[in-house]
Amino acid sequence: MKPGKLHAMAAGFASSCSVYRSILTLATITLIFCTILTLKSMHFSPRDPLDPPMNLSRAVAGVDGDADARFSSVYHFPDVFSRNYAEMQKNFKVFIYPDGDPNTFFQTPRKLTGKYASEGFFFQNIRESKFRTLDPDSADLFFIPISCHKMRGKGTSYENMTIIVKNYVDELINKYPYWNRTLGADHFFVTCHDVGVRATEGLPFLVKNAIRVVCSPSYDVGYIPHKDVALPQVLQPFALPAGGDDIENRTVLGFWAGHRNSRIRVILARIWENDTELAISNNRISRAAGELVYQKRFYRTKFCICPGGSQVNSARIADSIHYGCVPVILSNYYDLPFNDVLDWRKFSLILKESDVYQLKSILKAASDEGFISLHKHLMEIQKHFEWHSPPVNFDAFHMVMYELWLRRHVIKY
């Protein structure tokens, strides 16, 4: 090839490289500019992790008129929570299927008292709340209002429960187009009784596809943490007022009393029931011992032991929180309510079941400053574990709705 032609080709190649570099530089500048605009539009500014976070009360001021929420490190990401919570309050819509006879197992709760009251409160609260929409086409999620607890109250057998639930859901599928759009992934049902697990375990299409809002879930009943929601099990109404700034009265190191209906509870009672510093009873406290003796123990105790039970556990965790006794979660597999919002390590101790053998030394190792910090944070989250009618901002109902809000963008088929 002639030298002149080679020179021309080299010059052309150099020119092409120059144009390419210019285009690449322009694209980089454009990307940076767009990123800055996006961050500004989200009202988000990256912070150093050690900088003080935004004030939660300022972020949620104007939401239902509640400006009393205080920021705390007890929330994993308080700024994200406050923004999402405010958006949920404005935009979240749930359609309740109107089908089913309210006098049987549908639409209305069995009662608002007792250890399964959470189910009843949710049924009533969702009807009273602004989240309910009568327009299914504008709904983010669809509520299947069947109460397994109500079935239990009417003495329905497990076999008939499964048939009733299946027939009801089949009717909704055939009557409405909404289930088939997602195979039920944007539908949810609520149950706080272990019969809810039994009544639906024979319906894999419902359990695997729909969102299950269930009390005290454990992984051995098919609970899927990223899909399903832990419904806080609360014994309402509480027999005594909430515990407060009463640390000086808490002279008992640890407390548990209950039925030995799981392996870990049997071990707990066998090892520690005769200990002089741990108040461990291998059975429930009899009423013959005095009025509200069980509840009053929470007031006098630093750490309340919450061992895993059989499938649905008890309301012991919510009791501990209400009465100001730091819960000690003693379970290998347990999805704690609101654990993607609340940092449970800031107001509870979370132990493996094998730690039961060192339980006393673990509790005694907690410094006074450490316990005071746990107790302080415990007071801050009490409001999230209370049910009201009508619902109150930031209460258990709104926190469950927030968890559902986070799951509204489910996989669409």
Coordinates of C-alpha atoms in Angstrom, one line a residue:
M1 CA 0.0 0.0 0.0
K2 CA 1.3 3.5 -0.8
P3 CA 2.6 5.7 2.0
G4 CA 0.1 8.5 1.2
K5 CA -2.8 6.1 1.5
L6 CA -1.5 4.8 4.8
H7 CA -1.2 8.3 6.1
A8 CA -4.8 9.1 5.1
M9 CA -6.1 6.0 6.8
A10 CA -4.2 6.8 10.1
A11 CA -5.5 10.3 10.1
G12 CA -9.1 9.0 9.6
F13 CA -8.7 6.5 12.4
A14 CA -7.3 9.2 14.7
S15 CA -10.3 11.4 13.8
S16 CA -12.7 8.5 14.5
C17 CA -11.1 7.9 18.0
S18 CA -11.4 11.6 18.7
V19 CA -15.2 11.6 17.8
Y20 CA -15.7 8.4 19.9
R21 CA -14.0 10.0 22.9
S22 CA -16.1 13.1 22.6
I23 CA -19.3 11.1 22.4
L24 CA -18.2 9.0 25.5
T25 CA -17.4 12.2 27.4
L26 CA -20.8 13.7 26.5
A27 CA -22.6 10.5 27.5
T28 CA -20.8 10.5 30.9
I29 CA -21.6 14.1 31.6
T30 CA -25.3 13.5 30.7
L31 CA -25.5 10.4 33.0
I32 CA -24.1 12.4 35.9
F33 CA -26.4 15.3 35.3
C34 CA -29.5 12.9 35.1
T35 CA -28.4 11.2 38.3
I36 CA -28.2 14.5 40.1
L37 CA -31.7 15.5 38.9
T38 CA -33.1 12.1 40.0
L39 CA -31.7 12.4 43.5
K40 CA -33.0 15.9 43.8
S41 CA -36.5 14.9 42.6
M42 CA -36.5 12.2 45.3
H43 CA -35.5 14.7 47.9
F44 CA -32.7 12.4 48.8
S45 CA -29.2 13.5 49.8
P46 CA -26.6 10.8 50.5
R47 CA -25.2 11.1 54.1
D48 CA -22.3 9.8 56.0
P49 CA -23.5 6.9 58.1
L50 CA -22.3 8.8 61.2
D51 CA -24.2 12.0 60.5
P52 CA -27.4 12.4 62.6
P53 CA -30.4 11.1 60.6
M54 CA -33.4 13.3 59.7
N55 CA -36.0 13.9 62.4
L56 CA -38.8 11.4 61.9
S57 CA -41.4 13.8 63.5
R58 CA -40.6 16.4 60.9
A59 CA -40.8 13.9 58.1
V60 CA -44.2 12.6 59.0
A61 CA -45.7 15.8 60.2
G62 CA -49.1 16.3 58.6
V63 CA -49.8 12.5 58.2
D64 CA -53.1 12.1 59.9
G65 CA -52.2 15.1 62.0
D66 CA -49.6 13.0 64.0
A67 CA -46.4 14.9 64.6
D68 CA -45.5 13.0 67.8
A69 CA -43.4 10.2 66.2
R70 CA -39.8 10.5 67.3
F71 CA -36.8 9.5 65.3
S72 CA -34.8 6.7 66.9
S73 CA -32.1 4.3 65.9
V74 CA -34.7 1.6 66.6
Y75 CA -35.7 2.0 62.9
H76 CA -33.4 0.4 60.3
F77 CA -33.8 3.3 57.8
P78 CA -35.9 6.0 59.4
D79 CA -35.9 8.4 56.4
V80 CA -37.0 5.6 54.0
F81 CA -39.7 4.5 56.5
S82 CA -41.0 8.0 56.9
R83 CA -41.2 8.7 53.1
N84 CA -42.8 5.3 52.4
Y85 CA -45.2 5.6 55.3
A86 CA -46.4 9.1 54.1
E87 CA -46.8 7.8 50.5
M88 CA -48.8 4.8 51.8
Q89 CA -51.2 7.1 53.8
K90 CA -51.9 9.0 50.6
N91 CA -52.1 6.3 47.9
F92 CA -52.6 2.8 49.2
K93 CA -55.9 1.2 48.2
V94 CA -57.3 -2.2 49.1
F95 CA -60.4 -3.8 47.7
I96 CA -62.4 -6.1 50.0
Y97 CA -64.3 -8.8 48.2
P98 CA -68.0 -8.2 49.2
D99 CA -68.9 -11.9 48.8
G100 CA -69.8 -14.3 51.6
D101 CA -72.5 -14.3 54.3
P102 CA -71.4 -12.1 57.3
N103 CA -73.3 -14.4 59.6
T104 CA -71.1 -17.4 58.8
F105 CA -67.3 -17.0 58.3
F106 CA -66.9 -13.8 56.2
Q107 CA -66.5 -10.1 56.5
T108 CA -66.9 -9.7 60.3
P109 CA -64.5 -10.7 63.1
R110 CA -65.4 -13.2 65.7
K111 CA -64.4 -10.8 68.6
L112 CA -62.0 -8.1 69.5
T113 CA -60.8 -9.7 72.8
G114 CA -58.5 -12.5 73.7
K115 CA -55.2 -13.8 72.3
Y116 CA -56.6 -13.9 68.7
A117 CA -57.9 -10.4 68.8
S118 CA -55.4 -9.2 66.2
E119 CA -57.4 -11.0 63.5
G120 CA -60.7 -9.4 64.6
F121 CA -59.1 -5.9 64.9
F122 CA -57.7 -6.1 61.4
F123 CA -61.1 -7.1 59.9
Q124 CA -62.8 -4.2 61.6
N125 CA -60.0 -1.7 61.0
I126 CA -59.7 -2.3 57.3
R127 CA -63.4 -1.5 56.8
E128 CA -63.1 1.7 58.9
S129 CA -59.8 2.9 57.3
K130 CA -59.3 5.2 54.3
F131 CA -57.3 2.4 52.6
R132 CA -60.5 0.7 51.6
T133 CA -61.7 1.3 48.0
L134 CA -64.9 0.2 46.4
D135 CA -63.3 0.4 43.0
P136 CA -61.3 -2.8 42.4
D137 CA -59.7 -1.4 39.3
S138 CA -57.9 1.2 41.5
A139 CA -56.8 -1.3 44.1
D140 CA -53.2 -2.2 44.9
L141 CA -54.1 -5.3 46.8
F142 CA -57.2 -7.5 47.3
F143 CA -58.4 -8.7 50.7
I144 CA -60.0 -12.2 51.0
P145 CA -62.2 -11.7 54.1
I146 CA -62.6 -15.2 55.4
S147 CA -62.1 -15.7 59.1
C148 CA -60.6 -19.1 60.1
H149 CA -60.9 -18.1 63.8
K150 CA -64.7 -17.6 63.3
M151 CA -64.8 -21.1 61.8
R152 CA -63.1 -22.4 64.9
G153 CA -65.7 -20.6 67.1
K154 CA -68.5 -22.4 65.3
G155 CA -66.9 -25.8 65.8
T156 CA -66.1 -26.4 62.1
S157 CA -63.8 -29.4 61.5
Y158 CA -60.4 -28.9 59.8
E159 CA -61.5 -30.9 56.8
N160 CA -64.6 -28.8 56.3
M161 CA -62.6 -25.6 56.9
T162 CA -60.4 -26.5 53.9
I163 CA -63.4 -27.2 51.8
I164 CA -65.1 -23.9 52.8
V165 CA -62.0 -21.9 52.0
K166 CA -61.4 -23.6 48.7
N167 CA -65.0 -23.1 47.6
Y168 CA -64.9 -19.5 48.5
V169 CA -61.7 -18.7 46.7
D170 CA -62.8 -20.7 43.7
E171 CA -66.0 -18.6 43.6
L172 CA -63.9 -15.4 43.7
I173 CA -61.7 -16.6 40.9
N174 CA -64.6 -17.5 38.7
K175 CA -66.6 -14.4 39.4
Y176 CA -63.9 -11.7 39.2
P177 CA -61.0 -11.2 36.8
Y178 CA -58.4 -10.0 39.4
W179 CA -57.0 -13.3 40.7
N180 CA -56.1 -14.6 37.3
R181 CA -54.1 -11.5 36.4
T182 CA -51.4 -12.4 38.9
L183 CA -52.4 -15.9 40.0
G184 CA -53.3 -14.4 43.4
A185 CA -50.0 -12.7 44.1
D186 CA -51.7 -9.4 44.8
H187 CA -54.3 -11.0 47.1
F188 CA -54.0 -11.5 50.9
F189 CA -55.8 -13.1 53.8
V190 CA -55.5 -12.7 57.5
T191 CA -55.5 -15.3 60.3
C192 CA -54.2 -15.3 63.9
H193 CA -55.2 -18.8 65.0
D194 CA -53.3 -22.0 64.3
V195 CA -56.5 -23.3 62.7
G196 CA -55.7 -20.8 59.9
V197 CA -52.6 -22.8 59.1
R198 CA -54.5 -26.1 59.2
A199 CA -57.4 -24.7 57.2
T200 CA -55.3 -23.5 54.3
E201 CA -52.3 -25.9 54.2
G202 CA -54.3 -28.2 51.8
L203 CA -54.6 -25.3 49.3
P204 CA -51.1 -24.8 47.9
F205 CA -52.3 -22.4 45.2
L206 CA -53.5 -20.0 48.0
V207 CA -50.6 -20.5 50.4
K208 CA -47.8 -20.2 47.8
N209 CA -49.3 -17.4 45.7
A210 CA -51.3 -15.1 48.0
I211 CA -49.8 -13.0 50.8
R212 CA -50.5 -14.7 54.2
V213 CA -50.8 -12.3 57.1
V214 CA -50.4 -14.7 60.1
C215 CA -49.7 -14.4 63.8
S216 CA -46.3 -15.6 65.2
P217 CA -45.1 -17.4 62.1
S218 CA -42.4 -20.0 62.1
Y219 CA -40.7 -21.4 59.0
D220 CA -41.9 -24.9 59.6
V221 CA -45.4 -24.1 58.4
G222 CA -44.5 -22.9 55.0
Y223 CA -44.1 -19.3 55.9
I224 CA -42.3 -17.3 53.3
P225 CA -40.7 -14.2 54.9
H226 CA -40.3 -12.0 51.9
K227 CA -43.8 -12.6 50.7
D228 CA -45.9 -13.2 53.9
V229 CA -46.5 -10.8 56.8
A230 CA -46.1 -11.4 60.5
L231 CA -49.2 -10.2 62.3
P232 CA -48.4 -9.2 65.9
Q233 CA -50.4 -11.4 68.3
V234 CA -51.7 -9.2 71.1
L235 CA -53.8 -10.2 74.0
Q236 CA -56.4 -7.4 74.1
P237 CA -57.5 -5.6 76.1
F238 CA -54.4 -5.5 78.2
A239 CA -55.2 -6.3 81.9
L240 CA -52.9 -3.5 83.3
P241 CA -51.5 -0.2 82.0
A242 CA -48.4 0.0 79.9
G243 CA -45.0 -0.2 81.7
G244 CA -43.0 3.0 81.6
D245 CA -40.0 4.6 83.2
D246 CA -39.9 2.1 86.1
I247 CA -36.4 0.5 85.8
E248 CA -35.8 0.8 89.6
N249 CA -38.7 -1.6 90.2
R250 CA -37.4 -4.3 88.0
T251 CA -35.5 -6.5 90.4
V252 CA -36.1 -10.0 88.9
L253 CA -33.5 -11.0 86.3
G254 CA -35.7 -13.1 84.1
F255 CA -39.3 -14.5 83.9
W256 CA -41.2 -17.1 82.0
A257 CA -44.4 -19.1 82.8
G258 CA -46.4 -21.2 80.4
H259 CA -47.2 -24.6 78.9
R260 CA -44.3 -26.9 77.8
N261 CA -45.7 -27.4 74.3
S262 CA -42.4 -27.3 72.5
R263 CA -38.9 -28.8 72.9
I264 CA -37.3 -25.5 73.9
R265 CA -39.9 -24.8 76.5
V266 CA -39.3 -28.3 78.1
I267 CA -35.6 -27.6 78.2
L268 CA -36.1 -24.1 79.6
A269 CA -38.3 -25.4 82.4
R270 CA -36.1 -28.4 83.2
I271 CA -32.9 -26.4 83.6
W272 CA -34.0 -23.2 85.2
E273 CA -37.3 -23.8 87.2
N274 CA -35.5 -24.0 90.5
D275 CA -33.1 -21.1 90.0
T276 CA -33.1 -18.3 92.6
E277 CA -32.6 -15.4 90.2
L278 CA -34.7 -16.6 87.3
A279 CA -38.5 -16.8 87.9
I280 CA -39.1 -19.8 85.6
S281 CA -42.4 -21.8 86.0
N282 CA -43.1 -25.0 84.1
N283 CA -46.8 -24.2 84.0
R284 CA -49.1 -21.3 83.8
I285 CA -49.6 -19.3 87.0
S286 CA -52.9 -20.3 88.5
R287 CA -55.4 -17.6 89.3
A288 CA -55.5 -19.1 92.8
A289 CA -52.2 -17.5 93.4
G290 CA -53.9 -14.0 93.2
E291 CA -55.4 -11.5 90.8
L292 CA -53.3 -10.8 87.7
V293 CA -50.1 -12.3 89.2
Y294 CA -48.9 -13.3 85.8
Q295 CA -49.2 -9.7 84.4
K296 CA -47.7 -8.1 87.5
R297 CA -44.6 -10.3 87.1
F298 CA -43.8 -8.4 83.9
Y299 CA -43.6 -5.1 85.8
R300 CA -41.0 -6.5 88.2
T301 CA -38.7 -8.2 85.7
K302 CA -35.9 -7.0 83.5
F303 CA -35.9 -9.7 80.8
C304 CA -39.0 -11.7 79.8
I305 CA -38.2 -15.0 78.1
C306 CA -40.1 -15.7 74.9
P307 CA -39.4 -19.3 73.8
G308 CA -40.8 -20.6 70.6
G309 CA -44.0 -22.6 70.9
S310 CA -46.0 -25.0 68.6
Q311 CA -46.7 -23.3 65.3
V312 CA -48.6 -20.2 66.4
N313 CA -46.9 -18.9 69.6
S314 CA -48.4 -16.8 72.3
A315 CA -49.0 -13.1 72.9
R316 CA -46.0 -13.2 75.3
I317 CA -43.8 -10.9 73.1
A318 CA -46.5 -8.2 72.8
D319 CA -47.1 -8.6 76.6
S320 CA -43.4 -8.1 77.3
I321 CA -43.3 -5.0 75.1
H322 CA -46.5 -3.5 76.6
Y323 CA -45.4 -4.0 80.2
G324 CA -41.9 -2.7 79.6
C325 CA -40.0 -6.0 80.1
V326 CA -37.2 -6.6 77.5
P327 CA -38.2 -9.6 75.4
V328 CA -35.7 -12.4 75.1
I329 CA -36.5 -14.2 71.8
L330 CA -35.4 -17.8 72.3
S331 CA -36.0 -19.5 68.9
N332 CA -34.1 -20.6 65.9
Y333 CA -36.7 -19.8 63.3
Y334 CA -39.0 -16.9 63.9
D335 CA -40.1 -14.0 61.7
L336 CA -40.6 -11.1 64.1
P337 CA -43.3 -8.6 63.3
F338 CA -42.1 -5.5 61.4
N339 CA -38.5 -6.8 61.5
D340 CA -37.7 -5.1 58.2
V341 CA -38.7 -1.7 59.7
L342 CA -37.6 -2.1 63.4
D343 CA -34.2 -3.1 64.6
W344 CA -35.1 -5.7 67.2
R345 CA -31.6 -5.8 68.5
K346 CA -32.2 -2.4 69.9
F347 CA -35.0 -3.4 72.2
S348 CA -34.7 -7.2 72.7
L349 CA -32.2 -10.0 73.0
I350 CA -32.3 -12.6 70.2
L351 CA -30.9 -15.9 71.1
K352 CA -30.5 -19.3 69.5
E353 CA -32.2 -22.2 71.3
S354 CA -28.8 -23.7 72.2
D355 CA -28.2 -20.5 74.2
V356 CA -30.8 -21.8 76.8
Y357 CA -28.0 -23.6 78.7
Q358 CA -26.1 -20.2 79.2
L359 CA -29.3 -18.2 79.6
K360 CA -28.5 -16.9 83.1
S361 CA -25.0 -15.9 82.3
I362 CA -26.1 -14.1 79.1
L363 CA -28.7 -12.0 81.0
K364 CA -26.3 -11.2 83.9
A365 CA -23.7 -10.1 81.3
A366 CA -25.9 -7.2 80.2
S367 CA -24.6 -4.0 81.8
D368 CA -26.9 -1.5 83.5
E369 CA -26.3 1.0 80.6
G370 CA -27.1 -1.7 78.1
F371 CA -30.4 -2.6 79.8
I372 CA -31.4 1.1 80.1
S373 CA -30.8 1.5 76.4
L374 CA -32.9 -1.6 75.6
H375 CA -35.7 -0.4 77.9
K376 CA -35.7 3.1 76.5
H377 CA -36.1 1.8 72.9
L378 CA -38.7 -0.6 74.1
M379 CA -40.9 2.3 75.3
E380 CA -40.5 4.0 71.9
I381 CA -42.0 1.1 69.9
Q382 CA -44.9 0.2 72.3
K383 CA -47.3 2.1 70.1
H384 CA -46.6 -0.3 67.1
F385 CA -48.0 -3.3 69.1
E386 CA -51.3 -1.8 70.1
W387 CA -54.6 -2.3 68.3
H388 CA -57.3 0.4 68.3
S389 CA -60.8 0.8 66.9
P390 CA -60.9 3.0 65.0
P391 CA -57.2 2.6 64.1
V392 CA -54.6 5.1 65.3
N393 CA -51.6 6.3 63.3
F394 CA -48.5 4.1 63.7
D395 CA -50.5 1.5 65.6
A396 CA -50.3 -2.3 64.9
F397 CA -52.9 -2.0 62.1
H398 CA -51.0 0.8 60.3
M399 CA -47.7 -1.1 60.6
V400 CA -49.3 -4.2 59.1
M401 CA -50.7 -2.1 56.3
Y402 CA -47.2 -0.7 55.8
E403 CA -45.8 -4.2 55.4
L404 CA -48.5 -4.9 52.8
W405 CA -47.7 -1.6 51.1
L406 CA -44.1 -2.8 50.7
R407 CA -45.4 -6.0 49.0
R408 CA -47.8 -4.3 46.5
H409 CA -45.3 -4.5 43.7
V410 CA -45.5 -8.3 43.5
I411 CA -44.5 -10.4 40.6
K412 CA -47.0 -9.9 37.8
Y413 CA -47.6 -12.9 35.5

